Short mmCIF file of N, CA and C in Angstrom, two decimals:
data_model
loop_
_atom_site.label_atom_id
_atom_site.label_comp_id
_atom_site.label_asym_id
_atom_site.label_seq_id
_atom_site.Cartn_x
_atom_site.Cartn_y
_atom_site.Cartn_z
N UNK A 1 -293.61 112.74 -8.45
CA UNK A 1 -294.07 112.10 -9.67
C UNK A 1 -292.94 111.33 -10.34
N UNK A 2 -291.64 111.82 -10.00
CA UNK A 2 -290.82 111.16 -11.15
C UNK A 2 -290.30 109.93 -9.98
N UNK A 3 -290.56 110.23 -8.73
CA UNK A 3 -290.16 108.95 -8.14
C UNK A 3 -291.26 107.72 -8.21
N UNK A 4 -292.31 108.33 -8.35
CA UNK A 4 -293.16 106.93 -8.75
C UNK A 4 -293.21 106.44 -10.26
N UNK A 5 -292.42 107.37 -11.32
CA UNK A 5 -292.34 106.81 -12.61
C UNK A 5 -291.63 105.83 -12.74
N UNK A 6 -290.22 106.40 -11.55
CA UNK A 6 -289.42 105.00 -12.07
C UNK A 6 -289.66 103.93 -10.90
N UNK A 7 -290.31 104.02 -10.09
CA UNK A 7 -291.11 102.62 -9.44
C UNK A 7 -292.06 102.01 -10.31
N UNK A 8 -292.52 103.06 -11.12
CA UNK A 8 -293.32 102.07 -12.23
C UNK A 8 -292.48 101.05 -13.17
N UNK A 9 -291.29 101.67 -13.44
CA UNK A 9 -290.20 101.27 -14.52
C UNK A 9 -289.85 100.36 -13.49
N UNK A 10 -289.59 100.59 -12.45
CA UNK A 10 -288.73 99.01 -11.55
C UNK A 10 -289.64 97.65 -11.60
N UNK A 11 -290.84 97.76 -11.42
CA UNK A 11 -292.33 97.54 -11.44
C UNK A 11 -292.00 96.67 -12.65
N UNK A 12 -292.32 97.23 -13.92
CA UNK A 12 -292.11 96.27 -15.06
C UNK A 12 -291.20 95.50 -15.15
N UNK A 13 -289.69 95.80 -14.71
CA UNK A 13 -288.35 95.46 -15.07
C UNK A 13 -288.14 94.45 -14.22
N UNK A 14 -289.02 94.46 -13.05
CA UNK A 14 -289.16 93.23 -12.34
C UNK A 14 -289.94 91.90 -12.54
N UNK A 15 -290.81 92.21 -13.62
CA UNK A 15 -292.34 91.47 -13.97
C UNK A 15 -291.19 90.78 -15.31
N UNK A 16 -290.48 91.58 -15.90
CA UNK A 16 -290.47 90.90 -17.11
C UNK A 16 -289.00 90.27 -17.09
N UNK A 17 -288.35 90.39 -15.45
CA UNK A 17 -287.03 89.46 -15.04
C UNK A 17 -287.73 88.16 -14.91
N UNK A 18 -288.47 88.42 -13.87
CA UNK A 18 -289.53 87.00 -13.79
C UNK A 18 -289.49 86.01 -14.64
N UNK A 19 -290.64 86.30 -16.06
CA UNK A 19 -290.74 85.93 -17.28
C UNK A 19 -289.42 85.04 -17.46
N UNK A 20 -288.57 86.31 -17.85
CA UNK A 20 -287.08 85.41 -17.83
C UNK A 20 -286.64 84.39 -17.43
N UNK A 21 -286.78 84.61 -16.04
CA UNK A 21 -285.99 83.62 -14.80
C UNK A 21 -286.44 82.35 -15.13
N UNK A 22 -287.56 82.57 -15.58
CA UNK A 22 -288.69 81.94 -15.96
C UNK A 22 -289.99 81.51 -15.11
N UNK A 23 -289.65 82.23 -13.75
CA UNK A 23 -290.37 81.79 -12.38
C UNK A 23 -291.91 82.39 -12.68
N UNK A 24 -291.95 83.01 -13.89
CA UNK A 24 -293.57 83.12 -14.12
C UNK A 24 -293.46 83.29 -15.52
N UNK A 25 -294.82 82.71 -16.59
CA UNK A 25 -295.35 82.21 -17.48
C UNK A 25 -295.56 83.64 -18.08
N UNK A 26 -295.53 83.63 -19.58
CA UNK A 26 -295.39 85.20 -19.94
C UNK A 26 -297.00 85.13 -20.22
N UNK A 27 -297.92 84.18 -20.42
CA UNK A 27 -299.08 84.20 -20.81
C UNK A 27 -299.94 84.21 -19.30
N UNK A 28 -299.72 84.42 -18.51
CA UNK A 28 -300.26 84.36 -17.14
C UNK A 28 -300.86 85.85 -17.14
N UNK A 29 -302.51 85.57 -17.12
CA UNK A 29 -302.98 86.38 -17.04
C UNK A 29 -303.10 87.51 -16.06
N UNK A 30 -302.73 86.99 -14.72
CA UNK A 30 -302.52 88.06 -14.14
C UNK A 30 -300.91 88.70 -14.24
N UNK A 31 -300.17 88.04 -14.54
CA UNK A 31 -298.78 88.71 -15.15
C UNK A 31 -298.68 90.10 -16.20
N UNK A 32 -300.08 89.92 -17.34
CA UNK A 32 -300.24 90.64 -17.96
C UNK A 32 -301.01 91.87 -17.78
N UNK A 33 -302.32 91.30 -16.66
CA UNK A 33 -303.08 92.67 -15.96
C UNK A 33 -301.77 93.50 -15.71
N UNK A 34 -301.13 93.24 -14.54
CA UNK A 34 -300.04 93.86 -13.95
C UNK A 34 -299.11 94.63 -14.62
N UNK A 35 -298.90 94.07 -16.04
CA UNK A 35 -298.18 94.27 -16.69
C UNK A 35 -298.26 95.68 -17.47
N UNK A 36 -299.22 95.58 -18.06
CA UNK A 36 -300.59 96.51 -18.62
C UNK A 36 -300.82 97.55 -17.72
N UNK A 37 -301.44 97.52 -16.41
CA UNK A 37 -301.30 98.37 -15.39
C UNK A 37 -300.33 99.37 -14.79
N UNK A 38 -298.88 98.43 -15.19
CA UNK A 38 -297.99 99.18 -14.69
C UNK A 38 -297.35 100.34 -16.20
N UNK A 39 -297.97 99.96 -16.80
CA UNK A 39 -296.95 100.52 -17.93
C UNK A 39 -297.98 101.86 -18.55
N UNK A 40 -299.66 101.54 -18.19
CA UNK A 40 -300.18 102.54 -18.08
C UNK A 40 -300.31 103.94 -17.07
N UNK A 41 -299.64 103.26 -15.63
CA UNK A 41 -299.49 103.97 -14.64
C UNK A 41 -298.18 104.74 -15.31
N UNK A 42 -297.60 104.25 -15.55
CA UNK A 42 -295.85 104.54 -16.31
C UNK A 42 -296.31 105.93 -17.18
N UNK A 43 -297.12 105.39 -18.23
CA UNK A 43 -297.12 106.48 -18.98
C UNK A 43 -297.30 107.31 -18.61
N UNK A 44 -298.89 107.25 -17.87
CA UNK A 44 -299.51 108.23 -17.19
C UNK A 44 -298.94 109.72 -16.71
N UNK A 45 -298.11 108.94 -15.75
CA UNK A 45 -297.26 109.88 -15.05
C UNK A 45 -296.17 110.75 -16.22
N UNK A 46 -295.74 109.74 -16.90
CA UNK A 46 -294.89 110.54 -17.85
C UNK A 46 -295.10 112.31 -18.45
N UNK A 47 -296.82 111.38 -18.67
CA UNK A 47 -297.41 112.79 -19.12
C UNK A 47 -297.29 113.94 -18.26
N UNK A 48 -297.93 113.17 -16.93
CA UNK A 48 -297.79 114.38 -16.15
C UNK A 48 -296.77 114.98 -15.94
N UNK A 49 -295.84 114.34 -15.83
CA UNK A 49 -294.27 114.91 -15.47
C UNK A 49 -294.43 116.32 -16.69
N UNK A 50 -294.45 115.62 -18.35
CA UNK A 50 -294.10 116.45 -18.77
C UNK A 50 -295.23 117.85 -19.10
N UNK A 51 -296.06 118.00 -18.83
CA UNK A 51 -297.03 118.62 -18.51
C UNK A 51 -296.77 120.01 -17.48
N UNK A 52 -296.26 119.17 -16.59
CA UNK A 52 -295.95 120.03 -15.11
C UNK A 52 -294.55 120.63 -15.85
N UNK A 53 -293.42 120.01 -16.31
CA UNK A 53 -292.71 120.63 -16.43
C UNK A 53 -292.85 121.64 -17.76
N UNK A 54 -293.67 121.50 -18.65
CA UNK A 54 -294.24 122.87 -19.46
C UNK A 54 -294.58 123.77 -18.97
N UNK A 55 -295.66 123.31 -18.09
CA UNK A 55 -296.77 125.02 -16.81
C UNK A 55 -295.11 125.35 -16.21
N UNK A 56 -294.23 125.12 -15.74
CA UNK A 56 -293.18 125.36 -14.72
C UNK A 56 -292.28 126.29 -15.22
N UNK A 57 -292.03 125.83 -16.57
CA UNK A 57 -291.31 126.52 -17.51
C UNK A 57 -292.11 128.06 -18.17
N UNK A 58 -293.17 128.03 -18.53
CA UNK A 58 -293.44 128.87 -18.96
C UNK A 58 -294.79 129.61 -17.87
N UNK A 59 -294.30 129.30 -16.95
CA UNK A 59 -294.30 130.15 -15.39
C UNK A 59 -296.36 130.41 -15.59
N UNK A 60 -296.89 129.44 -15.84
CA UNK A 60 -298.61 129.78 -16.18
C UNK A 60 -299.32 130.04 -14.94
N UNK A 61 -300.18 131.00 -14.39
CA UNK A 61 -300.62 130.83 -12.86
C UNK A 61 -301.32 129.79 -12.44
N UNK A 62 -301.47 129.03 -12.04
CA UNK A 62 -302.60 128.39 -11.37
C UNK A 62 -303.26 128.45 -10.11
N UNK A 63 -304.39 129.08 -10.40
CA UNK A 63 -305.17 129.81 -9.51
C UNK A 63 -306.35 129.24 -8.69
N UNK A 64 -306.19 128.40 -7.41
CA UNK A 64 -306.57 128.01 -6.59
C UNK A 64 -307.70 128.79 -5.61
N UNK A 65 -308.62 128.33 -5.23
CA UNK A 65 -309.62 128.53 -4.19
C UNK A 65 -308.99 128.82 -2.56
N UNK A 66 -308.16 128.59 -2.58
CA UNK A 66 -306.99 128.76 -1.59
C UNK A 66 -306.17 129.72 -1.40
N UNK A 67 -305.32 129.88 -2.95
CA UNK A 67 -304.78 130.88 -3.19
C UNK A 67 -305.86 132.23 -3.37
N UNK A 68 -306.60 132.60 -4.14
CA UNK A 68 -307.75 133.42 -3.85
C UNK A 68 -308.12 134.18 -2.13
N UNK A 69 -308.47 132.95 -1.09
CA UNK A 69 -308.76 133.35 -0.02
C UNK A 69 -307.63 133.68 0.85
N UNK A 70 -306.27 133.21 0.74
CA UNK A 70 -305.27 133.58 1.20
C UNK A 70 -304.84 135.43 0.91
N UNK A 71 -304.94 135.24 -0.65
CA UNK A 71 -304.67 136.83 -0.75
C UNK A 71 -305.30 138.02 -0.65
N UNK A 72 -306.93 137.34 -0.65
CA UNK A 72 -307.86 138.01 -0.39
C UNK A 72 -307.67 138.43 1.43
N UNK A 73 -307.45 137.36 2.40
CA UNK A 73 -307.18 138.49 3.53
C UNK A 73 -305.90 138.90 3.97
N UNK A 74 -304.49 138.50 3.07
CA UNK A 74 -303.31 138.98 3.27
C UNK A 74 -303.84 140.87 2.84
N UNK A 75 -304.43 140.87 1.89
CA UNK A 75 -305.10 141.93 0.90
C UNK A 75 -305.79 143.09 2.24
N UNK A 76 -306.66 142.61 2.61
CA UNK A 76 -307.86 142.98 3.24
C UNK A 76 -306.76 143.70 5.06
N UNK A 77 -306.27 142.53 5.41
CA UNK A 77 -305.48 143.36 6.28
C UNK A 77 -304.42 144.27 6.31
N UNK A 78 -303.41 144.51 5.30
CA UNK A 78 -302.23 145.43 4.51
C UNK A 78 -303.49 146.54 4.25
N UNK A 79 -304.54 146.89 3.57
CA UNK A 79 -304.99 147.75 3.00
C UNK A 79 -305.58 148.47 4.29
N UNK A 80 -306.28 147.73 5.43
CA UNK A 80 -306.93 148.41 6.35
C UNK A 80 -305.70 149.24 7.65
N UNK A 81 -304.69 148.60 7.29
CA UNK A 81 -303.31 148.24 8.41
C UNK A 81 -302.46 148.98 8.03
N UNK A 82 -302.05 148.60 6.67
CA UNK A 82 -300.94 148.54 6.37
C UNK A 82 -300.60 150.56 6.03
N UNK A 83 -299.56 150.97 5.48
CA UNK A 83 -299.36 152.08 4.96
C UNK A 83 -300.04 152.75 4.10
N UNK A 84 -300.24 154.09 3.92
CA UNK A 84 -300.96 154.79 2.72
C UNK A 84 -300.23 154.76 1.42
N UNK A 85 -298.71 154.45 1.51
CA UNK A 85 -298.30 153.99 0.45
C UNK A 85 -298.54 152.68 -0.60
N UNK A 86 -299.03 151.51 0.31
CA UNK A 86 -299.10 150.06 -0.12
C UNK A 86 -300.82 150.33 -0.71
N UNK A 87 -301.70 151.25 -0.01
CA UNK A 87 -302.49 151.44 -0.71
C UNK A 87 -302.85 151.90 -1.94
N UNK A 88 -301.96 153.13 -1.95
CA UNK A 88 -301.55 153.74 -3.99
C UNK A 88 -300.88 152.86 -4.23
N UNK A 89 -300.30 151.93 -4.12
CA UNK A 89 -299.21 150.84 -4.81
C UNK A 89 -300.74 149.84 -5.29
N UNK A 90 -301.11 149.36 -4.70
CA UNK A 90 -302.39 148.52 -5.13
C UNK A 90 -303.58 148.89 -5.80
N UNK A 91 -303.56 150.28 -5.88
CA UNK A 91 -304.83 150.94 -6.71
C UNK A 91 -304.10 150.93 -8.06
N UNK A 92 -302.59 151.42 -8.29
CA UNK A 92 -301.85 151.33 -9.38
C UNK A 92 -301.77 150.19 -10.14
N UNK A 93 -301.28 149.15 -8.98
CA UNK A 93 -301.41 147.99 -9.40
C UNK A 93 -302.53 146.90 -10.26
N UNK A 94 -303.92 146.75 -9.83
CA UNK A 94 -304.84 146.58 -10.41
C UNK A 94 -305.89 147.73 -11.07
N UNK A 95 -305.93 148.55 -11.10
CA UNK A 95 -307.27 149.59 -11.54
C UNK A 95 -306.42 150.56 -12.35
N UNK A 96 -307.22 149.94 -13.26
CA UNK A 96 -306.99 151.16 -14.72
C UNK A 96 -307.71 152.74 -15.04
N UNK A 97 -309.55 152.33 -14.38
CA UNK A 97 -309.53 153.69 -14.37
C UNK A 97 -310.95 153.47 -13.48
N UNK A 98 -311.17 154.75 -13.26
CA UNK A 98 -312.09 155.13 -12.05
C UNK A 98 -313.03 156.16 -12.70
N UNK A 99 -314.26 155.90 -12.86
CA UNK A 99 -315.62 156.71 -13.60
C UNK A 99 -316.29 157.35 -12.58
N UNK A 100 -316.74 158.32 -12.43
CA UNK A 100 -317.28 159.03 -11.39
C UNK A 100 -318.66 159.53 -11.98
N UNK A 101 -320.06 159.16 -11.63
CA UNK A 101 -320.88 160.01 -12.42
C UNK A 101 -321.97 160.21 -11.53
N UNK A 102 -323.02 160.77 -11.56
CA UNK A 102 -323.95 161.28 -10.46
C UNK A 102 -324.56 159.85 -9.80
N UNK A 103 -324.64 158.66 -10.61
CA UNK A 103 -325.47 158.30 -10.31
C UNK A 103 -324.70 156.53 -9.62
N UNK A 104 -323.28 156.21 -10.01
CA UNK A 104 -322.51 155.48 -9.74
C UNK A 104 -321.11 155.48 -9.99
N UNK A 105 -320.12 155.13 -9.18
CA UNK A 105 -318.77 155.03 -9.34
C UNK A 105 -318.52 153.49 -10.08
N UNK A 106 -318.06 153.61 -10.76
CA UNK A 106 -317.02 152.35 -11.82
C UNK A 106 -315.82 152.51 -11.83
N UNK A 107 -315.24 150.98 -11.02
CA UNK A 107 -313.72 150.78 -10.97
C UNK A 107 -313.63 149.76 -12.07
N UNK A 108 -312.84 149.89 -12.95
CA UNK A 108 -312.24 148.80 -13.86
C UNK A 108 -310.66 148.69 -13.32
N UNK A 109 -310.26 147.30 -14.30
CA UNK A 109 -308.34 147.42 -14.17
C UNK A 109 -308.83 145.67 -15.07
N UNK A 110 -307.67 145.47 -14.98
CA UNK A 110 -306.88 144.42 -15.30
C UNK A 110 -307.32 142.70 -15.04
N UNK A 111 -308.08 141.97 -15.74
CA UNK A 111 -307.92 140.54 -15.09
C UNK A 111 -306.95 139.83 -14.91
N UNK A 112 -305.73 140.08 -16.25
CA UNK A 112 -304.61 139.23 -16.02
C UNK A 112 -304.37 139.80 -14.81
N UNK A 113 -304.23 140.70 -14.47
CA UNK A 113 -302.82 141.12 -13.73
C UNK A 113 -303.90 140.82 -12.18
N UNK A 114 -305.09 140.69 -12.07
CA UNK A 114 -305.58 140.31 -10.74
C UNK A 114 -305.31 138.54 -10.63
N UNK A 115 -305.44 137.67 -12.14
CA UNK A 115 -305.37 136.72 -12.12
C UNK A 115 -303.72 136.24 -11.11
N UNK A 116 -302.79 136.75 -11.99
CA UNK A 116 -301.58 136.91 -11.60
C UNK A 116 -301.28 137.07 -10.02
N UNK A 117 -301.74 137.94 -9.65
CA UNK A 117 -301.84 138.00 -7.98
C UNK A 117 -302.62 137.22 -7.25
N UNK A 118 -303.79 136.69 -7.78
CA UNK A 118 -303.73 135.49 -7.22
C UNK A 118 -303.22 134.00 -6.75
N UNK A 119 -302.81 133.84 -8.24
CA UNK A 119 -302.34 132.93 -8.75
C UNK A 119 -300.62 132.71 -7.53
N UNK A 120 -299.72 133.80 -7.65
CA UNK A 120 -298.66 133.75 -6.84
C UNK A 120 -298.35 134.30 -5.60
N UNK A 121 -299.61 135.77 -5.12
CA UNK A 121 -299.24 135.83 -4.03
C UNK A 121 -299.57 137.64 -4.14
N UNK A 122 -298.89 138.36 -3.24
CA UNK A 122 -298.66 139.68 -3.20
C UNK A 122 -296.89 139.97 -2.82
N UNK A 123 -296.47 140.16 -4.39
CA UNK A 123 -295.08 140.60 -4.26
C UNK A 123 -294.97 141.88 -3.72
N UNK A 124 -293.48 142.19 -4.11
CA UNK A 124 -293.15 143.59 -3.43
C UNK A 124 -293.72 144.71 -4.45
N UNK A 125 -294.46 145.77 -3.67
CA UNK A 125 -295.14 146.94 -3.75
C UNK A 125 -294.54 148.02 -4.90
N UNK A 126 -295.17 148.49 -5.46
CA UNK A 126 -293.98 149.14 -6.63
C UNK A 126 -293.59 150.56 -5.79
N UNK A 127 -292.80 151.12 -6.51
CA UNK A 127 -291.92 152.27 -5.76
C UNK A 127 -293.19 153.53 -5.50
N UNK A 128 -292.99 153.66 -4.51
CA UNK A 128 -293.85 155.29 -4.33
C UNK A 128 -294.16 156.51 -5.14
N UNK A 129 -295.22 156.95 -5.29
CA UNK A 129 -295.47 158.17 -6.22
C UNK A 129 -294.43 159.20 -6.71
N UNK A 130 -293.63 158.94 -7.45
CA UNK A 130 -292.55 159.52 -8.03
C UNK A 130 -293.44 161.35 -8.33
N UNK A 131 -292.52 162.35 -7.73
CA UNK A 131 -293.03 163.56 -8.13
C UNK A 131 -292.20 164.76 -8.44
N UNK A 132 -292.61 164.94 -9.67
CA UNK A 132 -291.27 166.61 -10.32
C UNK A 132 -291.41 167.92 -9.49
N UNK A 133 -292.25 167.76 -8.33
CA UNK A 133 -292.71 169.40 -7.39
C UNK A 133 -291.73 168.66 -6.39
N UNK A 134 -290.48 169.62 -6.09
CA UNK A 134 -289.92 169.48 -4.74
C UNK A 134 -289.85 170.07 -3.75
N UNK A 135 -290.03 169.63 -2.51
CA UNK A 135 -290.56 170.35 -1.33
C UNK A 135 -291.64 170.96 -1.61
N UNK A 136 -292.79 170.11 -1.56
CA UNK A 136 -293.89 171.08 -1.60
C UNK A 136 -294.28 170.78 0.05
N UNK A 137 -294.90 171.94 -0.05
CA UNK A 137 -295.96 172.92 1.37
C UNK A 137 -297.23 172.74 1.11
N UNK A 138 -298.01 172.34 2.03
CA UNK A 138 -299.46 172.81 1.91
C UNK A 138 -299.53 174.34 2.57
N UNK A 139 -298.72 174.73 3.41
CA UNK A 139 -299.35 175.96 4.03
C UNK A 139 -297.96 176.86 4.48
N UNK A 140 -298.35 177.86 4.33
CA UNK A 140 -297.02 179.03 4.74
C UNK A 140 -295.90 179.32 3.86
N UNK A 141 -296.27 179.33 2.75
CA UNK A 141 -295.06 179.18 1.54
C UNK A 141 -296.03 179.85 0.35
N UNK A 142 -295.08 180.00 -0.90
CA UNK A 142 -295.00 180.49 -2.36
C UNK A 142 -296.27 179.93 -2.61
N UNK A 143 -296.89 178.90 -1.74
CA UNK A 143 -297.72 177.97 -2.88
C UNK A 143 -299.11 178.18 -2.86
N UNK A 144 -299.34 179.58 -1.59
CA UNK A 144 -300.52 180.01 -1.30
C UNK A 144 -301.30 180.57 -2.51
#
């Protein structure tokens, strides 16, 4: 973007050497389409530039149909594949709480934070189930 801003800026700076040189008429109507054109393309972009560099700065997701289906089967194969750890890492990660009742289960959690993973990807996994029982036994020990 910023290399076609300042092709826009060369664009004008060339239209209005012209003028100068005098090798074209400043009232020449197509001098002025062009003129007009280029300086709206000019802005244009400006905006965008500075636009993009706001979302960039203040890191906003933008969440793609792409990005969605990408993480959806990066997602889908790690969970079926991957470790029993990356699986509690991802239930932690999105789901806040889990309702159990005779008649249906309800998962809730988080939109930002699903938005968020869409939006950039699947970072690294948070640390493993931290636990204050050490060395525990299921069988043949104190804990019978």
């Amino acid at each position: 973007m910023r290399q076609d801003h300042k092709e826009s800026e060369a664009g004008i700076a060339r239209l209005l050497e012209l003028v100068e040189k005098g090798l074209m008429d400043a009232e020449d109507a197509s001098m002025r389409e062009r003129l007009v054109n280029l300086r709206f393309r000019r802005d244009e972009l400006a905006d965008q530039i500075v636009e993009l560099t706001r979302r960039l700065a203040m890191a906003e997701p933008v969440i793609t149909p792409d990005k969605i289906e990408k993480l959806a089967l990066l997602l889908r194969d790690k969970l079926h594949h991957g470790s029993p750890d990356l699986r509690q890492a991802y239930a932690r990660l999105l789901l806040s709480e889990v309702r159990v009742n005779d008649r249906e289960i309800r998962i809730s959690g988080s939109k930002a934070v699903l938005a968020r993973s869409a939006a950039g990807g699947v970072a690294k996994t948070t640390p493993a189930v931290l636990s204050f029982v050490r060395e525990w036994r299921t069988r043949q020990d104190s804990n019978l």
